[in-house]
Amino acid sequence: MDKATAGGLVSGIILLLLAIFIAPGSSFSAFIDIPSAAVVVGGAIAACFIAFPGAAMLLFPKVLKKVFFPKQPELAPVISQIVEFAEIARRDGILALEAKTEEIEDPFILLGVQMAVDGTDVDLMEQILRTEMEAVAGRHKNGKSLMDTVGRYAPAFGMIGTLMGLIIMLGNMDDPEAIGPGMAVALITTLYGALVSNLFFLPFADKLAYYSKQEFQVREVIIKGLIAIQEGDNPRVIEQKLNTFLPADQRVSKDGQAA
């Protein structure tokens, strides 16, 4: 689990609850209103179904899971693996990498190594790998768009709920005692919309964008490394090229370990 995501979410909720409990005269029950929650959450989800096809909405749970349980490859081990492949190709020939394909867990690296072993032209190899990257980028963009859409529509439905509450309240102006509670309930939907947007889904979208950026940095390193292997570059030169993607204190040494 991404501890930063979970920790930030829990901290935000706790701080809001503390603000409610320590505020003079406040009541936790005053902040609970099921119809308001239904308007905000239900309305935002309904808007997503209008904005996206059903197949995309079926991916919503998977995208949400990725916010908390990302599968992010680390850059230093990937560089070490690429340098190891370069040393094997340099010492035993590039065909020797075929014996390593069963040990490769990353499908992107596996695709590149298989093309290298098959003797694929360097330009064609790079084109195929970058096309694969573009396809992944499209899927990442769709997932982020789902989170962005909920975050964008939730405040709007909060305002819609507030207007509905005001209309109901104004229809009962003959009862002065109901005006105050009615106004409070009307404003709760605005609060719910702001919370759903700014504590949950917009930060979720930003986290997905961060993960996507990190993943594509790793894939860029993989492409550069595999192409260098295919072109027959010296393993030490490849190592130096790929190390430029890492901070100085994390760079891979010539024995394949982090410095």
PDB file of C-alpha atoms in Angstrom:
ATOM      1  CA  MET A   1       0.000   0.000   0.000  1.00  0.00           C
ATOM      2  CA  ASP A   2       1.108   3.559  -0.716  1.00  0.00           C
ATOM      3  CA  LYS A   3       1.522   4.842   2.831  1.00  0.00           C
ATOM      4  CA  ALA A   4       1.554   8.473   1.720  1.00  0.00           C
ATOM      5  CA  THR A   5      -1.878   8.181   0.079  1.00  0.00           C
ATOM      6  CA  ALA A   6      -3.427   6.299   2.980  1.00  0.00           C
ATOM      7  CA  GLY A   7      -1.737   8.518   5.571  1.00  0.00           C
ATOM      8  CA  GLY A   8      -2.803  11.740   3.883  1.00  0.00           C
ATOM      9  CA  LEU A   9      -6.394  10.555   3.522  1.00  0.00           C
ATOM     10  CA  VAL A  10      -6.659   9.382   7.128  1.00  0.00           C
ATOM     11  CA  SER A  11      -4.966  12.550   8.425  1.00  0.00           C
ATOM     12  CA  GLY A  12      -7.352  14.752   6.481  1.00  0.00           C
ATOM     13  CA  ILE A  13     -10.405  12.932   7.825  1.00  0.00           C
ATOM     14  CA  ILE A  14      -9.093  13.019  11.399  1.00  0.00           C
ATOM     15  CA  LEU A  15      -8.354  16.745  11.198  1.00  0.00           C
ATOM     16  CA  LEU A  16     -11.856  17.448   9.922  1.00  0.00           C
ATOM     17  CA  LEU A  17     -13.400  15.356  12.693  1.00  0.00           C
ATOM     18  CA  LEU A  18     -11.281  17.122  15.312  1.00  0.00           C
ATOM     19  CA  ALA A  19     -12.393  20.494  13.965  1.00  0.00           C
ATOM     20  CA  ILE A  20     -16.005  19.410  14.332  1.00  0.00           C
ATOM     21  CA  PHE A  21     -15.643  18.041  17.857  1.00  0.00           C
ATOM     22  CA  ILE A  22     -13.597  20.905  19.323  1.00  0.00           C
ATOM     23  CA  ALA A  23     -15.654  23.714  17.787  1.00  0.00           C
ATOM     24  CA  PRO A  24     -17.918  25.316  20.464  1.00  0.00           C
ATOM     25  CA  GLY A  25     -21.524  24.276  20.109  1.00  0.00           C
ATOM     26  CA  SER A  26     -20.874  21.918  17.202  1.00  0.00           C
ATOM     27  CA  SER A  27     -22.567  18.541  16.840  1.00  0.00           C
ATOM     28  CA  PHE A  28     -21.311  15.663  14.739  1.00  0.00           C
ATOM     29  CA  SER A  29     -24.859  14.632  13.865  1.00  0.00           C
ATOM     30  CA  ALA A  30     -25.402  18.063  12.294  1.00  0.00           C
ATOM     31  CA  PHE A  31     -22.868  17.114   9.594  1.00  0.00           C
ATOM     32  CA  ILE A  32     -24.606  13.868   8.665  1.00  0.00           C
ATOM     33  CA  ASP A  33     -27.284  14.018   5.998  1.00  0.00           C
ATOM     34  CA  ILE A  34     -27.954  10.981   3.811  1.00  0.00           C
ATOM     35  CA  PRO A  35     -29.988  12.768   1.094  1.00  0.00           C
ATOM     36  CA  SER A  36     -27.197  15.326   0.655  1.00  0.00           C
ATOM     37  CA  ALA A  37     -24.595  12.568   0.314  1.00  0.00           C
ATOM     38  CA  ALA A  38     -26.828  10.806  -2.209  1.00  0.00           C
ATOM     39  CA  VAL A  39     -27.128  13.954  -4.325  1.00  0.00           C
ATOM     40  CA  VAL A  40     -23.368  14.585  -4.374  1.00  0.00           C
ATOM     41  CA  VAL A  41     -22.016  11.056  -4.762  1.00  0.00           C
ATOM     42  CA  GLY A  42     -24.881   9.703  -6.848  1.00  0.00           C
ATOM     43  CA  GLY A  43     -24.965  12.765  -9.081  1.00  0.00           C
ATOM     44  CA  ALA A  44     -21.200  12.702  -9.709  1.00  0.00           C
ATOM     45  CA  ILE A  45     -21.271   8.985 -10.558  1.00  0.00           C
ATOM     46  CA  ALA A  46     -24.280   9.483 -12.844  1.00  0.00           C
ATOM     47  CA  ALA A  47     -22.416  12.277 -14.636  1.00  0.00           C
ATOM     48  CA  CYS A  48     -19.455   9.935 -15.129  1.00  0.00           C
ATOM     49  CA  PHE A  49     -21.721   7.341 -16.738  1.00  0.00           C
ATOM     50  CA  ILE A  50     -22.889  10.049 -19.130  1.00  0.00           C
ATOM     51  CA  ALA A  51     -19.351  11.257 -19.833  1.00  0.00           C
ATOM     52  CA  PHE A  52     -17.719   7.832 -20.274  1.00  0.00           C
ATOM     53  CA  PRO A  53     -18.744   4.554 -21.941  1.00  0.00           C
ATOM     54  CA  GLY A  54     -19.765   1.649 -19.748  1.00  0.00           C
ATOM     55  CA  ALA A  55     -16.525  -0.240 -20.435  1.00  0.00           C
ATOM     56  CA  ALA A  56     -14.500   2.643 -19.004  1.00  0.00           C
ATOM     57  CA  MET A  57     -16.690   2.824 -15.896  1.00  0.00           C
ATOM     58  CA  LEU A  58     -16.110  -0.880 -15.246  1.00  0.00           C
ATOM     59  CA  LEU A  59     -12.421  -0.016 -14.821  1.00  0.00           C
ATOM     60  CA  PHE A  60     -13.199   2.474 -12.032  1.00  0.00           C
ATOM     61  CA  PRO A  61     -12.528   0.033  -9.143  1.00  0.00           C
ATOM     62  CA  LYS A  62      -9.241  -1.034 -10.746  1.00  0.00           C
ATOM     63  CA  VAL A  63      -8.141   2.583 -11.195  1.00  0.00           C
ATOM     64  CA  LEU A  64      -9.111   3.419  -7.614  1.00  0.00           C
ATOM     65  CA  LYS A  65      -7.157   0.417  -6.356  1.00  0.00           C
ATOM     66  CA  LYS A  66      -4.060   1.637  -8.182  1.00  0.00           C
ATOM     67  CA  VAL A  67      -4.131   4.848  -6.131  1.00  0.00           C
ATOM     68  CA  PHE A  68      -3.545   2.829  -2.965  1.00  0.00           C
ATOM     69  CA  PHE A  69      -1.706  -0.210  -4.340  1.00  0.00           C
ATOM     70  CA  PRO A  70       0.511   0.971  -7.210  1.00  0.00           C
ATOM     71  CA  LYS A  71       2.810  -1.429  -9.024  1.00  0.00           C
ATOM     72  CA  GLN A  72       5.669   0.924  -9.716  1.00  0.00           C
ATOM     73  CA  PRO A  73       8.992  -0.463 -10.999  1.00  0.00           C
ATOM     74  CA  GLU A  74      12.021   1.041  -9.278  1.00  0.00           C
ATOM     75  CA  LEU A  75      14.536   2.690 -11.551  1.00  0.00           C
ATOM     76  CA  ALA A  76      17.815   1.502  -9.962  1.00  0.00           C
ATOM     77  CA  PRO A  77      17.011  -2.249 -10.211  1.00  0.00           C
ATOM     78  CA  VAL A  78      15.882  -1.778 -13.807  1.00  0.00           C
ATOM     79  CA  ILE A  79      19.189  -0.104 -14.675  1.00  0.00           C
ATOM     80  CA  SER A  80      21.066  -2.943 -12.962  1.00  0.00           C
ATOM     81  CA  GLN A  81      19.120  -5.478 -15.015  1.00  0.00           C
ATOM     82  CA  ILE A  82      19.773  -3.638 -18.286  1.00  0.00           C
ATOM     83  CA  VAL A  83      23.503  -3.412 -17.505  1.00  0.00           C
ATOM     84  CA  GLU A  84      23.534  -7.141 -16.710  1.00  0.00           C
ATOM     85  CA  PHE A  85      21.925  -7.883 -20.086  1.00  0.00           C
ATOM     86  CA  ALA A  86      24.488  -5.634 -21.780  1.00  0.00           C
ATOM     87  CA  GLU A  87      27.348  -7.566 -20.166  1.00  0.00           C
ATOM     88  CA  ILE A  88      25.863 -10.898 -21.263  1.00  0.00           C
ATOM     89  CA  ALA A  89      25.348  -9.632 -24.820  1.00  0.00           C
ATOM     90  CA  ARG A  90      28.891  -8.262 -24.887  1.00  0.00           C
ATOM     91  CA  ARG A  91      30.444 -11.449 -23.551  1.00  0.00           C
ATOM     92  CA  ASP A  92      28.326 -14.219 -25.092  1.00  0.00           C
ATOM     93  CA  GLY A  93      26.495 -12.509 -27.930  1.00  0.00           C
ATOM     94  CA  ILE A  94      23.017 -11.026 -27.992  1.00  0.00           C
ATOM     95  CA  LEU A  95      21.420 -14.429 -28.657  1.00  0.00           C
ATOM     96  CA  ALA A  96      22.495 -15.458 -25.149  1.00  0.00           C
ATOM     97  CA  LEU A  97      19.779 -13.138 -23.774  1.00  0.00           C
ATOM     98  CA  GLU A  98      17.160 -15.640 -24.916  1.00  0.00           C
ATOM     99  CA  ALA A  99      18.032 -17.783 -21.885  1.00  0.00           C
ATOM    100  CA  LYS A 100      17.123 -14.827 -19.654  1.00  0.00           C
ATOM    101  CA  THR A 101      13.625 -14.272 -21.025  1.00  0.00           C
ATOM    102  CA  GLU A 102      12.021 -16.692 -18.550  1.00  0.00           C
ATOM    103  CA  GLU A 103      13.405 -14.627 -15.646  1.00  0.00           C
ATOM    104  CA  ILE A 104      12.059 -11.277 -16.907  1.00  0.00           C
ATOM    105  CA  GLU A 105       8.904 -10.194 -15.072  1.00  0.00           C
ATOM    106  CA  ASP A 106       8.337  -6.835 -16.766  1.00  0.00           C
ATOM    107  CA  PRO A 107       6.418  -7.419 -20.048  1.00  0.00           C
ATOM    108  CA  PHE A 108       7.890  -4.240 -21.541  1.00  0.00           C
ATOM    109  CA  ILE A 109      11.476  -5.378 -20.943  1.00  0.00           C
ATOM    110  CA  LEU A 110      10.580  -8.853 -22.201  1.00  0.00           C
ATOM    111  CA  LEU A 111       9.175  -7.407 -25.433  1.00  0.00           C
ATOM    112  CA  GLY A 112      12.358  -5.417 -26.036  1.00  0.00           C
ATOM    113  CA  VAL A 113      14.693  -8.306 -25.254  1.00  0.00           C
ATOM    114  CA  GLN A 114      12.762 -10.659 -27.545  1.00  0.00           C
ATOM    115  CA  MET A 115      13.008  -8.170 -30.396  1.00  0.00           C
ATOM    116  CA  ALA A 116      16.723  -7.715 -29.753  1.00  0.00           C
ATOM    117  CA  VAL A 117      17.260 -11.480 -29.792  1.00  0.00           C
ATOM    118  CA  ASP A 118      15.267 -11.742 -33.030  1.00  0.00           C
ATOM    119  CA  GLY A 119      17.556  -9.159 -34.627  1.00  0.00           C
ATOM    120  CA  THR A 120      14.860  -6.526 -35.113  1.00  0.00           C
ATOM    121  CA  ASP A 121      16.077  -3.333 -36.756  1.00  0.00           C
ATOM    122  CA  VAL A 122      16.916  -0.661 -34.156  1.00  0.00           C
ATOM    123  CA  ASP A 123      14.549   1.946 -35.613  1.00  0.00           C
ATOM    124  CA  LEU A 124      11.685  -0.535 -35.844  1.00  0.00           C
ATOM    125  CA  MET A 125      12.405  -1.778 -32.328  1.00  0.00           C
ATOM    126  CA  GLU A 126      12.246   1.759 -30.930  1.00  0.00           C
ATOM    127  CA  GLN A 127       9.071   2.473 -32.886  1.00  0.00           C
ATOM    128  CA  ILE A 128       7.320  -0.611 -31.496  1.00  0.00           C
ATOM    129  CA  LEU A 129       8.380   0.113 -27.911  1.00  0.00           C
ATOM    130  CA  ARG A 130       7.263   3.735 -28.144  1.00  0.00           C
ATOM    131  CA  THR A 131       3.943   2.667 -29.647  1.00  0.00           C
ATOM    132  CA  GLU A 132       3.504   0.393 -26.641  1.00  0.00           C
ATOM    133  CA  MET A 133       4.291   3.355 -24.375  1.00  0.00           C
ATOM    134  CA  GLU A 134       1.678   5.480 -26.140  1.00  0.00           C
ATOM    135  CA  ALA A 135      -0.941   2.774 -25.652  1.00  0.00           C
ATOM    136  CA  VAL A 136      -0.169   2.622 -21.937  1.00  0.00           C
ATOM    137  CA  ALA A 137      -0.243   6.432 -21.764  1.00  0.00           C
ATOM    138  CA  GLY A 138      -3.747   6.373 -23.232  1.00  0.00           C
ATOM    139  CA  ARG A 139      -4.941   3.936 -20.576  1.00  0.00           C
ATOM    140  CA  HIS A 140      -3.344   6.024 -17.823  1.00  0.00           C
ATOM    141  CA  LYS A 141      -4.973   9.166 -19.192  1.00  0.00           C
ATOM    142  CA  ASN A 142      -8.394   7.507 -19.165  1.00  0.00           C
ATOM    143  CA  GLY A 143      -7.948   6.404 -15.554  1.00  0.00           C
ATOM    144  CA  LYS A 144      -6.911   9.886 -14.455  1.00  0.00           C
ATOM    145  CA  SER A 145      -9.839  11.371 -16.382  1.00  0.00           C
ATOM    146  CA  LEU A 146     -12.248   9.227 -14.358  1.00  0.00           C
ATOM    147  CA  MET A 147     -10.898  10.658 -11.105  1.00  0.00           C
ATOM    148  CA  ASP A 148     -10.818  14.192 -12.511  1.00  0.00           C
ATOM    149  CA  THR A 149     -14.420  13.930 -13.683  1.00  0.00           C
ATOM    150  CA  VAL A 150     -15.751  12.892 -10.284  1.00  0.00           C
ATOM    151  CA  GLY A 151     -13.691  15.646  -8.671  1.00  0.00           C
ATOM    152  CA  ARG A 152     -15.039  18.207 -11.135  1.00  0.00           C
ATOM    153  CA  TYR A 153     -18.719  17.267 -10.904  1.00  0.00           C
ATOM    154  CA  ALA A 154     -18.975  16.664  -7.149  1.00  0.00           C
ATOM    155  CA  PRO A 155     -18.867  20.389  -6.188  1.00  0.00           C
ATOM    156  CA  ALA A 156     -21.409  21.165  -8.905  1.00  0.00           C
ATOM    157  CA  PHE A 157     -23.834  18.604  -7.510  1.00  0.00           C
ATOM    158  CA  GLY A 158     -23.107  19.977  -4.042  1.00  0.00           C
ATOM    159  CA  MET A 159     -24.343  23.346  -5.260  1.00  0.00           C
ATOM    160  CA  ILE A 160     -27.345  21.697  -6.918  1.00  0.00           C
ATOM    161  CA  GLY A 161     -28.198  20.028  -3.605  1.00  0.00           C
ATOM    162  CA  THR A 162     -27.847  23.345  -1.821  1.00  0.00           C
ATOM    163  CA  LEU A 163     -30.261  25.003  -4.251  1.00  0.00           C
ATOM    164  CA  MET A 164     -32.712  22.145  -3.796  1.00  0.00           C
ATOM    165  CA  GLY A 165     -32.499  22.572  -0.022  1.00  0.00           C
ATOM    166  CA  LEU A 166     -33.054  26.317  -0.291  1.00  0.00           C
ATOM    167  CA  ILE A 167     -36.107  25.782  -2.461  1.00  0.00           C
ATOM    168  CA  ILE A 168     -37.516  23.346   0.095  1.00  0.00           C
ATOM    169  CA  MET A 169     -36.683  25.747   2.928  1.00  0.00           C
ATOM    170  CA  LEU A 170     -38.329  28.722   1.188  1.00  0.00           C
ATOM    171  CA  GLY A 171     -41.427  26.620   0.686  1.00  0.00           C
ATOM    172  CA  ASN A 172     -41.715  26.307   4.467  1.00  0.00           C
ATOM    173  CA  MET A 173     -41.232  29.957   5.414  1.00  0.00           C
ATOM    174  CA  ASP A 174     -44.404  29.818   7.498  1.00  0.00           C
ATOM    175  CA  ASP A 175     -42.412  27.875  10.106  1.00  0.00           C
ATOM    176  CA  PRO A 176     -39.596  30.182  11.350  1.00  0.00           C
ATOM    177  CA  GLU A 177     -38.113  27.474  13.558  1.00  0.00           C
ATOM    178  CA  ALA A 178     -37.391  25.312  10.502  1.00  0.00           C
ATOM    179  CA  ILE A 179     -35.430  27.981   8.650  1.00  0.00           C
ATOM    180  CA  GLY A 180     -32.169  27.555  10.593  1.00  0.00           C
ATOM    181  CA  PRO A 181     -31.994  23.730  10.391  1.00  0.00           C
ATOM    182  CA  GLY A 182     -33.159  23.869   6.772  1.00  0.00           C
ATOM    183  CA  MET A 183     -30.368  26.270   5.855  1.00  0.00           C
ATOM    184  CA  ALA A 184     -27.804  24.041   7.609  1.00  0.00           C
ATOM    185  CA  VAL A 185     -28.947  20.971   5.672  1.00  0.00           C
ATOM    186  CA  ALA A 186     -28.901  22.959   2.421  1.00  0.00           C
ATOM    187  CA  LEU A 187     -25.276  23.946   3.005  1.00  0.00           C
ATOM    188  CA  ILE A 188     -24.158  20.407   3.877  1.00  0.00           C
ATOM    189  CA  THR A 189     -24.346  19.342   0.239  1.00  0.00           C
ATOM    190  CA  THR A 190     -21.885  22.086  -0.709  1.00  0.00           C
ATOM    191  CA  LEU A 191     -19.576  20.827   2.041  1.00  0.00           C
ATOM    192  CA  TYR A 192     -19.897  17.234   0.828  1.00  0.00           C
ATOM    193  CA  GLY A 193     -19.156  18.266  -2.761  1.00  0.00           C
ATOM    194  CA  ALA A 194     -16.025  20.167  -1.715  1.00  0.00           C
ATOM    195  CA  LEU A 195     -14.809  17.254   0.427  1.00  0.00           C
ATOM    196  CA  VAL A 196     -15.412  14.581  -2.208  1.00  0.00           C
ATOM    197  CA  SER A 197     -13.573  16.703  -4.759  1.00  0.00           C
ATOM    198  CA  ASN A 198     -10.655  18.159  -2.788  1.00  0.00           C
ATOM    199  CA  LEU A 199      -9.909  15.441  -0.241  1.00  0.00           C
ATOM    200  CA  PHE A 200     -10.553  12.416  -2.418  1.00  0.00           C
ATOM    201  CA  PHE A 201     -10.808  12.436  -6.189  1.00  0.00           C
ATOM    202  CA  LEU A 202      -8.710  15.409  -7.322  1.00  0.00           C
ATOM    203  CA  PRO A 203      -5.773  14.262  -5.128  1.00  0.00           C
ATOM    204  CA  PHE A 204      -6.334  10.729  -6.458  1.00  0.00           C
ATOM    205  CA  ALA A 205      -6.031  12.069 -10.021  1.00  0.00           C
ATOM    206  CA  ASP A 206      -2.827  13.921  -9.154  1.00  0.00           C
ATOM    207  CA  LYS A 207      -1.358  10.778  -7.583  1.00  0.00           C
ATOM    208  CA  LEU A 208      -2.173   8.760 -10.715  1.00  0.00           C
ATOM    209  CA  ALA A 209      -0.465  11.436 -12.822  1.00  0.00           C
ATOM    210  CA  TYR A 210       2.626  11.179 -10.615  1.00  0.00           C
ATOM    211  CA  TYR A 211       2.694   7.383 -10.908  1.00  0.00           C
ATOM    212  CA  SER A 212       2.309   7.643 -14.672  1.00  0.00           C
ATOM    213  CA  LYS A 213       5.225  10.080 -14.942  1.00  0.00           C
ATOM    214  CA  GLN A 214       7.449   7.801 -12.861  1.00  0.00           C
ATOM    215  CA  GLU A 215       6.512   4.735 -14.900  1.00  0.00           C
ATOM    216  CA  PHE A 216       7.294   6.449 -18.188  1.00  0.00           C
ATOM    217  CA  GLN A 217      10.667   7.538 -16.897  1.00  0.00           C
ATOM    218  CA  VAL A 218      11.434   3.875 -16.215  1.00  0.00           C
ATOM    219  CA  ARG A 219      10.177   2.884 -19.667  1.00  0.00           C
ATOM    220  CA  GLU A 220      12.318   5.569 -21.292  1.00  0.00           C
ATOM    221  CA  VAL A 221      15.356   4.105 -19.523  1.00  0.00           C
ATOM    222  CA  ILE A 222      14.401   0.631 -20.741  1.00  0.00           C
ATOM    223  CA  ILE A 223      14.124   1.817 -24.352  1.00  0.00           C
ATOM    224  CA  LYS A 224      17.445   3.629 -24.292  1.00  0.00           C
ATOM    225  CA  GLY A 225      19.166   0.684 -22.614  1.00  0.00           C
ATOM    226  CA  LEU A 226      17.824  -2.010 -24.927  1.00  0.00           C
ATOM    227  CA  ILE A 227      18.563   0.022 -28.043  1.00  0.00           C
ATOM    228  CA  ALA A 228      22.110   0.575 -26.795  1.00  0.00           C
ATOM    229  CA  ILE A 229      22.465  -3.188 -26.301  1.00  0.00           C
ATOM    230  CA  GLN A 230      21.144  -3.824 -29.796  1.00  0.00           C
ATOM    231  CA  GLU A 231      23.663  -1.339 -31.189  1.00  0.00           C
ATOM    232  CA  GLY A 232      26.493  -3.112 -29.357  1.00  0.00           C
ATOM    233  CA  ASP A 233      27.467  -0.325 -26.942  1.00  0.00           C
ATOM    234  CA  ASN A 234      29.906  -1.055 -24.133  1.00  0.00           C
ATOM    235  CA  PRO A 235      28.122  -2.033 -20.881  1.00  0.00           C
ATOM    236  CA  ARG A 236      29.990   0.668 -18.953  1.00  0.00           C
ATOM    237  CA  VAL A 237      28.856   3.311 -21.452  1.00  0.00           C
ATOM    238  CA  ILE A 238      25.281   2.068 -21.157  1.00  0.00           C
ATOM    239  CA  GLU A 239      25.550   2.195 -17.376  1.00  0.00           C
ATOM    240  CA  GLN A 240      26.790   5.788 -17.481  1.00  0.00           C
ATOM    241  CA  LYS A 241      24.029   6.836 -19.864  1.00  0.00           C
ATOM    242  CA  LEU A 242      21.258   5.309 -17.764  1.00  0.00           C
ATOM    243  CA  ASN A 243      22.679   6.575 -14.477  1.00  0.00           C
ATOM    244  CA  THR A 244      21.956  10.125 -15.592  1.00  0.00           C
ATOM    245  CA  PHE A 245      18.284   9.411 -14.818  1.00  0.00           C
ATOM    246  CA  LEU A 246      19.139   8.826 -11.141  1.00  0.00           C
ATOM    247  CA  PRO A 247      20.278  11.195  -8.379  1.00  0.00           C
ATOM    248  CA  ALA A 248      24.016  10.924  -7.678  1.00  0.00           C
ATOM    249  CA  ASP A 249      23.541   9.021  -4.401  1.00  0.00           C
ATOM    250  CA  GLN A 250      21.325   6.381  -6.052  1.00  0.00           C
ATOM    251  CA  ARG A 251      23.350   5.637  -9.155  1.00  0.00           C
ATOM    252  CA  VAL A 252      24.297   2.081 -10.049  1.00  0.00           C
ATOM    253  CA  SER A 253      27.962   1.178  -9.705  1.00  0.00           C
ATOM    254  CA  LYS A 254      29.868  -1.002 -12.126  1.00  0.00           C
ATOM    255  CA  ASP A 255      29.107  -4.119 -10.093  1.00  0.00           C
ATOM    256  CA  GLY A 256      25.403  -3.556 -10.713  1.00  0.00           C
ATOM    257  CA  GLN A 257      24.577  -2.367  -7.177  1.00  0.00           C
ATOM    258  CA  ALA A 258      23.306   1.024  -6.059  1.00  0.00           C
ATOM    259  CA  ALA A 259      26.144   3.356  -5.195  1.00  0.00           C
TER     260      ALA A 259
END
